[in-house]
Short mmCIF file of C-alpha atoms and ligand atoms in Angstrom, two decimals:
data_model
loop_
_atom_site.label_atom_id
_atom_site.label_comp_id
_atom_site.label_asym_id
_atom_site.label_seq_id
_atom_site.Cartn_x
_atom_site.Cartn_y
_atom_site.Cartn_z
CA UNK O 72 -15.53 -8.06 -11.39
CA UNK O 73 -14.76 -4.57 -12.64
CA UNK O 74 -17.53 -1.99 -12.18
CA UNK O 75 -19.35 -0.43 -15.14
CA UNK O 76 -17.74 2.88 -14.29
CA UNK O 77 -14.23 1.43 -14.52
CA UNK O 78 -15.23 -0.25 -17.82
CA UNK O 79 -16.52 3.09 -19.07
CA UNK O 80 -13.16 4.77 -18.37
CA UNK O 81 -11.40 1.93 -20.18
CA UNK O 82 -13.64 2.42 -23.23
CA UNK O 83 -13.11 6.17 -23.25
CA UNK O 84 -9.35 5.72 -22.96
CA UNK O 85 -9.47 3.33 -25.89
CA UNK O 86 -11.63 5.69 -27.96
CA UNK O 87 -9.02 8.40 -27.50
CA UNK O 88 -9.54 11.80 -29.12
CA UNK O 89 -12.11 10.34 -31.52
CA UNK O 90 -14.49 9.86 -28.59
CA UNK O 91 -17.35 7.39 -28.40
CA UNK O 92 -21.08 7.97 -28.77
CA UNK O 93 -23.47 7.49 -25.88
CA UNK O 94 -25.22 4.85 -27.96
CA UNK O 95 -22.08 2.78 -28.56
CA UNK O 96 -21.05 3.06 -24.90
CA UNK O 97 -24.52 2.12 -23.70
CA UNK O 98 -24.59 -0.97 -25.94
CA UNK O 99 -21.11 -2.07 -24.87
CA UNK O 100 -21.91 -1.63 -21.18
CA UNK O 101 -25.38 -3.13 -21.45
CA UNK O 102 -27.08 -0.07 -19.97
CA UNK O 103 -29.27 2.78 -21.23
CA UNK O 104 -27.89 6.04 -22.61
CA UNK O 105 -29.33 7.81 -19.57
CA UNK O 106 -27.30 5.47 -17.36
CA UNK O 107 -24.16 6.30 -19.38
CA UNK O 108 -24.83 10.02 -18.81
CA UNK O 109 -25.15 9.36 -15.06
CA UNK O 110 -21.87 7.44 -14.96
CA UNK O 111 -20.19 10.25 -16.90
CA UNK O 112 -21.37 12.83 -14.40
CA UNK O 113 -20.21 10.65 -11.48
CA UNK O 114 -16.77 10.38 -13.08
CA UNK O 115 -16.65 14.15 -13.59
CA UNK O 116 -17.42 14.63 -9.90
CA UNK O 117 -14.23 12.73 -8.97
CA UNK O 118 -12.01 14.71 -11.34
CA UNK O 119 -12.29 13.12 -14.78
CA UNK O 120 -12.74 15.66 -17.55
CA UNK O 121 -15.11 14.28 -20.16
CA UNK O 122 -16.32 16.47 -22.99
CA UNK O 123 -19.70 15.85 -24.57
CA UNK O 124 -19.44 16.76 -28.24
CA UNK O 125 -22.62 16.93 -30.31
CA UNK O 126 -22.50 14.34 -33.06
CA UNK O 127 -19.39 12.60 -31.66
CA UNK O 128 -20.28 11.67 -28.12
CA UNK O 129 -18.02 11.57 -25.11
CA UNK O 130 -14.32 12.30 -25.15
CA UNK O 131 -12.05 11.82 -22.12
CA UNK O 132 -9.66 14.77 -21.92
CA UNK O 133 -8.15 14.37 -18.47
CA UNK O 134 -7.63 11.62 -15.91
CA UNK O 135 -7.22 12.97 -12.37
CA UNK O 136 -3.81 12.68 -10.72
CA UNK O 137 -5.13 11.27 -7.46
CA UNK O 138 -5.71 7.76 -6.14
CA UNK O 139 -9.35 7.75 -7.28
CA UNK O 140 -10.96 4.38 -6.52
CA UNK O 141 -12.55 3.78 -9.92
CA UNK O 142 -9.30 4.58 -11.75
CA UNK O 143 -7.30 2.26 -9.48
CA UNK O 144 -9.96 -0.38 -10.14
CA UNK O 145 -9.44 0.06 -13.89
CA UNK O 146 -5.66 -0.25 -13.61
CA UNK O 147 -5.26 -3.02 -11.04
CA UNK O 148 -4.73 -6.51 -12.48
CA UNK O 149 -5.00 -8.89 -9.56
CA UNK O 150 -8.51 -10.30 -9.02
CA UNK O 151 -7.88 -10.32 -5.26
CA UNK O 152 -8.90 -6.66 -5.08
CA UNK O 153 -12.60 -7.17 -5.65
CA UNK O 154 -13.93 -4.11 -3.83
CA UNK O 155 -12.11 -0.78 -4.03
CA UNK O 156 -13.57 2.22 -2.25
CA UNK O 157 -12.26 5.69 -1.78
CA UNK O 158 -12.74 9.27 -0.73
CA UNK O 159 -10.79 12.46 -1.27
CA UNK O 160 -10.27 13.00 2.45
CA UNK O 161 -10.63 10.81 5.50
CA UNK O 162 -9.14 10.65 8.98
CA UNK O 163 -7.32 7.38 8.30
CA UNK O 164 -7.97 4.76 5.63
CA UNK O 165 -7.08 2.15 8.26
CA UNK O 166 -10.01 3.32 10.39
CA UNK O 167 -12.37 3.14 7.40
CA UNK O 168 -11.11 -0.30 6.44
CA UNK O 169 -11.37 -1.56 10.03
CA UNK O 170 -15.01 -0.45 10.08
CA UNK O 171 -15.63 -2.45 6.91
CA UNK O 172 -13.77 -5.43 8.40
CA UNK O 173 -15.98 -5.38 11.51
CA UNK O 174 -19.06 -5.22 9.30
CA UNK O 175 -17.92 -8.43 7.59
CA UNK O 176 -16.36 -7.11 4.37
CA UNK O 177 -14.46 -9.79 2.44
CA UNK O 178 -10.71 -10.17 2.07
CA UNK O 179 -9.52 -7.99 -0.79
CA UNK O 180 -11.52 -4.90 0.22
CA UNK O 181 -9.46 -1.73 -0.29
CA UNK O 182 -9.95 1.82 0.97
CA UNK O 183 -8.09 4.70 -0.70
CA UNK O 184 -7.80 8.39 0.07
CA UNK O 185 -6.08 11.37 -1.52
CA UNK O 186 -5.32 12.86 1.90
CA UNK O 187 -5.72 11.93 5.56
CA UNK O 188 -6.36 14.26 8.48
CA UNK O 189 -5.19 11.80 11.16
CA UNK O 190 -2.88 9.37 9.34
CA UNK O 191 -1.11 7.04 11.75
CA UNK O 192 2.25 5.36 11.88
CA UNK O 193 3.10 2.62 14.34
CA UNK O 194 2.94 3.07 18.12
CA UNK O 195 0.80 6.19 17.93
CA UNK O 196 3.16 8.10 15.65
CA UNK O 197 1.74 10.35 12.95
CA UNK O 198 1.90 9.72 9.22
CA UNK O 199 2.01 13.03 7.37
CA UNK O 200 -0.67 12.65 4.68
CA UNK O 201 -1.08 15.69 2.43
CA UNK O 202 -2.54 15.59 -1.07
CA UNK O 203 0.00 14.20 -3.51
CA UNK O 204 0.48 10.86 -1.77
CA UNK O 205 -1.22 7.49 -1.88
CA UNK O 206 -2.98 6.33 1.28
CA UNK O 207 -4.48 2.88 1.11
CA UNK O 208 -5.63 0.11 3.38
CA UNK O 209 -6.23 -3.47 2.35
CA UNK O 210 -8.33 -5.99 4.26
CA UNK O 211 -6.73 -9.41 4.69
CA UNK O 212 -8.22 -12.46 6.35
CA UNK O 213 -5.26 -14.87 6.55
CA UNK O 214 -5.82 -18.31 8.09
CA UNK O 215 -3.02 -17.97 10.63
CA UNK O 216 -2.52 -17.66 14.38
CA UNK O 217 -1.85 -14.16 15.69
CA UNK O 218 1.65 -15.27 16.76
CA UNK O 219 2.45 -15.87 13.08
CA UNK O 220 1.26 -12.47 11.86
CA UNK O 221 4.48 -10.46 12.37
CA UNK O 222 6.02 -11.37 8.96
CA UNK O 223 3.00 -9.84 7.21
CA UNK O 224 4.53 -6.37 7.63
CA UNK O 225 7.52 -7.64 5.66
CA UNK O 226 5.24 -9.34 3.12
CA UNK O 227 3.40 -6.05 2.56
CA UNK O 228 6.62 -4.01 2.36
CA UNK O 229 8.07 -6.47 -0.17
CA UNK O 230 4.80 -6.29 -2.11
CA UNK O 231 5.03 -2.49 -2.24
CA UNK O 232 8.64 -2.74 -3.45
CA UNK O 233 7.69 -5.36 -6.07
CA UNK O 234 4.87 -3.16 -7.37
CA UNK O 235 7.12 -0.13 -7.55
CA UNK O 236 9.79 -2.12 -9.37
CA UNK O 237 7.26 -2.87 -12.13
CA UNK O 238 7.14 0.92 -12.65
CA UNK O 239 10.91 1.40 -12.78
CA UNK O 240 11.46 2.44 -9.14
CA UNK O 241 14.08 0.41 -7.22
CA UNK O 242 13.41 0.83 -3.50
CA UNK O 243 15.26 -0.67 -0.57
CA UNK O 244 13.63 -2.24 2.48
CA UNK O 245 14.37 -1.53 6.13
CA UNK O 246 13.14 -4.12 8.57
CA UNK O 247 10.37 -4.40 9.42
CA UNK O 248 8.08 -2.00 7.55
CA UNK O 249 9.96 0.77 5.74
CA UNK O 250 10.30 1.19 1.99
CA UNK O 251 13.22 3.47 1.19
CA UNK O 252 14.43 5.36 -1.84
CA UNK O 253 17.85 6.99 -1.96
CA UNK O 254 18.07 6.90 1.83
CA UNK O 255 14.69 8.61 2.36
CA UNK O 256 11.45 7.02 3.50
CA UNK O 257 9.18 6.46 0.50
CA UNK O 258 6.50 4.35 2.16
CA UNK O 259 5.53 2.86 5.51
CA UNK O 260 3.25 0.01 6.48
CA UNK O 261 0.92 -0.15 9.46
CA UNK O 262 -0.73 -3.47 10.30
CA UNK O 263 -3.72 -3.55 12.61
CA UNK O 264 -5.37 -6.78 13.62
CA UNK O 265 -8.35 -8.38 15.32
CA UNK O 266 -7.80 -11.91 16.55
CA UNK O 267 -8.74 -14.67 18.92
CA UNK O 268 -5.87 -16.42 20.67
CA UNK O 269 -5.86 -19.18 18.04
CA UNK O 270 -6.84 -17.38 14.87
CA UNK O 271 -6.60 -14.03 13.16
CA UNK O 272 -10.02 -12.60 12.29
CA UNK O 273 -8.73 -9.81 10.06
CA UNK O 274 -5.67 -7.71 9.40
CA UNK O 275 -5.82 -4.25 7.89
CA UNK O 276 -2.59 -3.48 6.04
CA UNK O 277 -2.23 0.28 5.63
CA UNK O 278 0.31 1.79 3.30
CA UNK O 279 1.27 5.44 3.02
CA UNK O 280 3.34 6.27 -0.02
CA UNK O 281 4.86 9.61 -1.06
CA UNK O 282 4.37 10.46 -4.73
CA UNK O 283 4.65 14.24 -5.27
CA UNK O 284 6.57 16.32 -2.71
CA UNK O 285 4.28 18.73 -0.83
CA UNK O 286 5.36 22.29 0.05
CA UNK O 287 6.37 21.05 3.51
CA UNK O 288 7.80 17.56 3.20
CA UNK O 289 8.36 15.47 6.33
CA UNK O 290 12.07 15.25 7.19
CA UNK O 291 13.77 12.27 5.58
CA UNK O 292 10.93 11.59 3.14
CA UNK O 293 11.48 10.36 -0.44
CA UNK O 294 9.02 10.62 -3.35
CA UNK O 295 8.40 8.45 -6.41
CA UNK O 296 8.62 11.70 -8.39
CA UNK O 297 12.34 11.67 -7.53
CA UNK O 298 12.76 8.90 -10.12
CA UNK O 299 9.57 8.46 -12.18
CA UNK O 300 6.63 10.66 -13.10
CA UNK O 301 3.43 8.71 -12.78
CA UNK O 302 -0.09 9.38 -11.64
CA UNK O 303 -0.98 8.41 -8.07
CA UNK O 304 -3.56 5.87 -9.30
CA UNK O 305 -0.94 4.08 -11.43
CA UNK O 306 1.28 3.78 -8.38
CA UNK O 307 -1.59 2.63 -6.14
CA UNK O 308 -2.62 -0.07 -8.63
CA UNK O 309 0.95 -1.38 -9.03
CA UNK O 310 1.46 -1.45 -5.28
CA UNK O 311 -1.80 -3.38 -4.78
CA UNK O 312 -0.76 -5.89 -7.45
CA UNK O 313 2.60 -6.29 -5.73
CA UNK O 314 0.97 -6.87 -2.34
CA UNK O 315 -1.46 -9.42 -3.84
CA UNK O 316 1.47 -11.38 -5.28
CA UNK O 317 3.57 -11.49 -2.10
CA UNK O 318 0.51 -12.13 0.09
CA UNK O 319 -0.49 -15.09 -2.08
CA UNK O 320 3.03 -16.49 -1.87
CA UNK O 321 3.01 -16.05 1.92
CA UNK O 322 -0.42 -17.73 2.23
CA UNK O 323 0.59 -20.70 0.09
CA UNK O 324 4.23 -21.25 1.06
CA UNK O 325 4.97 -19.13 4.12
CA UNK O 326 7.47 -16.33 4.59
CA UNK O 327 10.40 -18.68 3.97
CA UNK O 328 9.81 -18.54 0.22
CA UNK O 329 9.92 -14.70 0.28
CA UNK O 330 12.86 -14.32 2.69
CA UNK O 331 15.46 -14.31 -0.12
CA UNK O 332 13.64 -11.59 -2.05
CA UNK O 333 13.30 -9.48 1.10
CA UNK O 334 16.99 -9.98 1.96
CA UNK O 335 18.12 -8.85 -1.52
CA UNK O 336 16.49 -5.47 -0.91
CA UNK O 337 17.32 -5.18 2.75
CA UNK O 338 19.50 -2.16 3.51
CA UNK O 339 20.41 -3.03 7.11
CA UNK O 340 22.50 -6.14 6.43
CA UNK O 341 26.05 -5.50 7.64
CA UNK O 342 25.03 -2.39 9.60
CA UNK O 343 25.67 -1.85 13.31
CA UNK O 344 22.32 -1.36 14.99
CA UNK O 345 20.49 -1.26 18.27
CA UNK O 346 17.02 -2.78 18.48
CA UNK O 347 14.67 -1.48 21.17
CA UNK O 348 11.33 -2.72 22.44
CA UNK O 349 8.26 -0.46 22.67
CA UNK O 350 9.37 0.75 26.12
CA UNK O 351 12.69 1.90 24.62
CA UNK O 352 14.76 -0.84 26.26
CA UNK O 353 17.62 -2.18 24.15
CA UNK O 354 16.88 -5.77 23.17
CA UNK O 355 20.13 -6.32 21.31
CA UNK O 356 23.00 -4.34 19.81
CA UNK O 357 25.32 -5.62 17.13
CA UNK O 358 25.69 -6.16 13.40
CA UNK O 359 22.72 -7.22 11.28
CA UNK O 360 23.52 -10.54 9.62
CA UNK O 361 20.21 -10.95 7.76
CA UNK O 362 16.57 -11.99 8.00
CA UNK O 363 15.60 -15.54 8.94
CA UNK O 364 12.91 -17.72 7.37
CA UNK O 365 10.33 -16.46 9.84
CA UNK O 366 10.99 -12.80 8.99
CA UNK O 367 12.99 -12.17 12.17
CA UNK O 368 15.89 -9.75 12.08
CA UNK O 369 19.18 -11.47 12.89
CA UNK O 370 21.59 -9.36 14.93
CA UNK O 371 25.02 -10.74 15.86
CA UNK O 372 25.89 -9.72 19.39
CA UNK O 373 29.40 -9.05 20.74
CA UNK O 374 29.95 -12.81 21.20
CA UNK O 375 29.10 -13.46 17.53
CA UNK O 376 25.78 -15.13 18.35
CA UNK O 377 22.92 -14.30 15.93
CA UNK O 378 19.95 -13.15 18.02
CA UNK O 379 16.59 -13.34 16.20
CA UNK O 380 14.32 -10.32 16.83
CA UNK O 381 10.56 -10.65 16.21
CA UNK O 382 9.57 -7.02 16.75
CA UNK O 383 11.29 -3.77 17.65
CA UNK O 384 12.65 -0.42 16.56
CA UNK O 385 15.98 -0.41 14.79
CA UNK O 386 18.41 2.47 15.00
CA UNK O 387 21.76 2.65 13.29
CA UNK O 388 24.77 2.97 15.61
CA UNK O 389 27.97 4.81 14.89
CA UNK O 390 31.00 2.61 14.19
CA UNK O 391 32.95 1.82 17.32
CA UNK O 392 29.94 2.04 19.68
CA UNK O 393 30.20 -0.86 22.07
CA UNK O 394 27.76 -3.78 22.16
CA UNK O 395 25.97 -3.40 25.49
CA UNK O 396 24.37 0.06 25.54
C1 LIG W 200 4.87 3.77 9.38
O1 LIG W 200 4.98 3.99 10.74
O2 LIG W 200 5.75 3.89 8.58
C2 LIG W 200 3.46 3.35 8.95
C3 LIG W 200 2.79 4.38 8.10
C4 LIG W 200 1.45 3.89 7.62
C5 LIG W 200 0.64 4.97 6.98
C6 LIG W 200 -0.58 4.43 6.30
S1 LIG W 200 -1.38 5.60 5.31
C7 LIG W 200 -2.72 4.59 5.08
C8 LIG W 200 -3.00 3.96 6.43
N1 LIG W 200 -3.81 4.82 7.24
C9 LIG W 200 -3.15 5.25 8.33
O3 LIG W 200 -3.63 6.01 9.21
N2 LIG W 200 -1.92 4.73 8.36
C10 LIG W 200 -1.68 3.89 7.21
P1 LIG W 200 6.33 4.23 11.50
O4 LIG W 200 7.33 3.17 11.15
O5 LIG W 200 5.92 4.38 12.91
O6 LIG W 200 6.89 5.58 10.92
C11 LIG W 200 6.33 6.81 11.29
C12 LIG W 200 7.44 7.86 11.18
O7 LIG W 200 7.70 8.14 9.80
C13 LIG W 200 7.03 9.20 11.78
O8 LIG W 200 7.34 9.24 13.14
C14 LIG W 200 7.87 10.19 10.98
O9 LIG W 200 9.18 10.25 11.48
C15 LIG W 200 7.97 9.53 9.61
N3 LIG W 200 6.94 10.04 8.66
C16 LIG W 200 5.70 10.51 8.92
N4 LIG W 200 5.06 10.82 7.78
C17 LIG W 200 5.93 10.55 6.77
C18 LIG W 200 5.85 10.64 5.36
N5 LIG W 200 4.76 11.05 4.73
N6 LIG W 200 6.95 10.28 4.65
C19 LIG W 200 8.06 9.81 5.25
N7 LIG W 200 8.19 9.70 6.57
C20 LIG W 200 7.13 10.06 7.33
#
């Protein structure tokens, strides 16, 4: 259920420049006028500009351009996201979300931040997280075995792409977890998990997404601003709705029913690649022939045999490089 504060923003947006009186807002929200004034001051503290005009009431004059939790809550459609929290700055939204997971928070809990001081990529890499991006982590509690969790990175990446497409952005996907735009990296996914051997307890799906380019952009980064101009909260809400849709499909029908959609957006098909394990050893080199129904990358080796890869780092290889490097 949407919070009173998110409902209040919705009412103020609807009232437009005419504004709405404290009395009308209080009646519609089922609270006192004093409570309305408290909600208004809380919204101001997170960047909303709300004028109080004598005789008219409250008038919303500016919505902040940051992934503010209450604004994302107002904009998100999918009921899966029942609890959305956020701060301006945190070390890593994945850490915050993992803390909530350990404390028993339900599936559908989301943590947002406008910047991170220790944003992480996979395998200990850094995720550059200045203001101007969207940093979010979503708590999932899928009823699956840990061995079946690998496709969830693809499910989340496809969800991000689906959400962005609803806003007019057409990203590509690079197995397993990259969302690309015009050859640059627009978003990355980091999954962290707690599990018993037989069952996943929780998965935190973190997504870092570049919206406005900072003064010092990471090399190879792309930004939604390159193609659309939207507020960070609009992008966060669309991305969450996209993830909810693909996650539901995965939970009900398995990755097989999403494989075609992933493949349509997959930029590596037909490319010569090397795939390495976490120690840097080459697992396979060859031409990518697609993604299988379990979300594995299929790489045709020199003998023309399609080798399925569950996990690894993919690098593109120059044409003519031979198969066994
Ligand atoms: C990822 O790792 O792509 C996963 C990124 C997940 C970040 C989110 S933000 C919310 C949540 N909280 C966290 O602490 N993390 C998650 P990986 O595939 O390992 O890619 C990391 C590489 O991407 C780095 O080594 C850089 O080369 C590059 N990179 C770093 N920051 C970038 C950025 N902002 N834009 C584009 N590329 C970046």
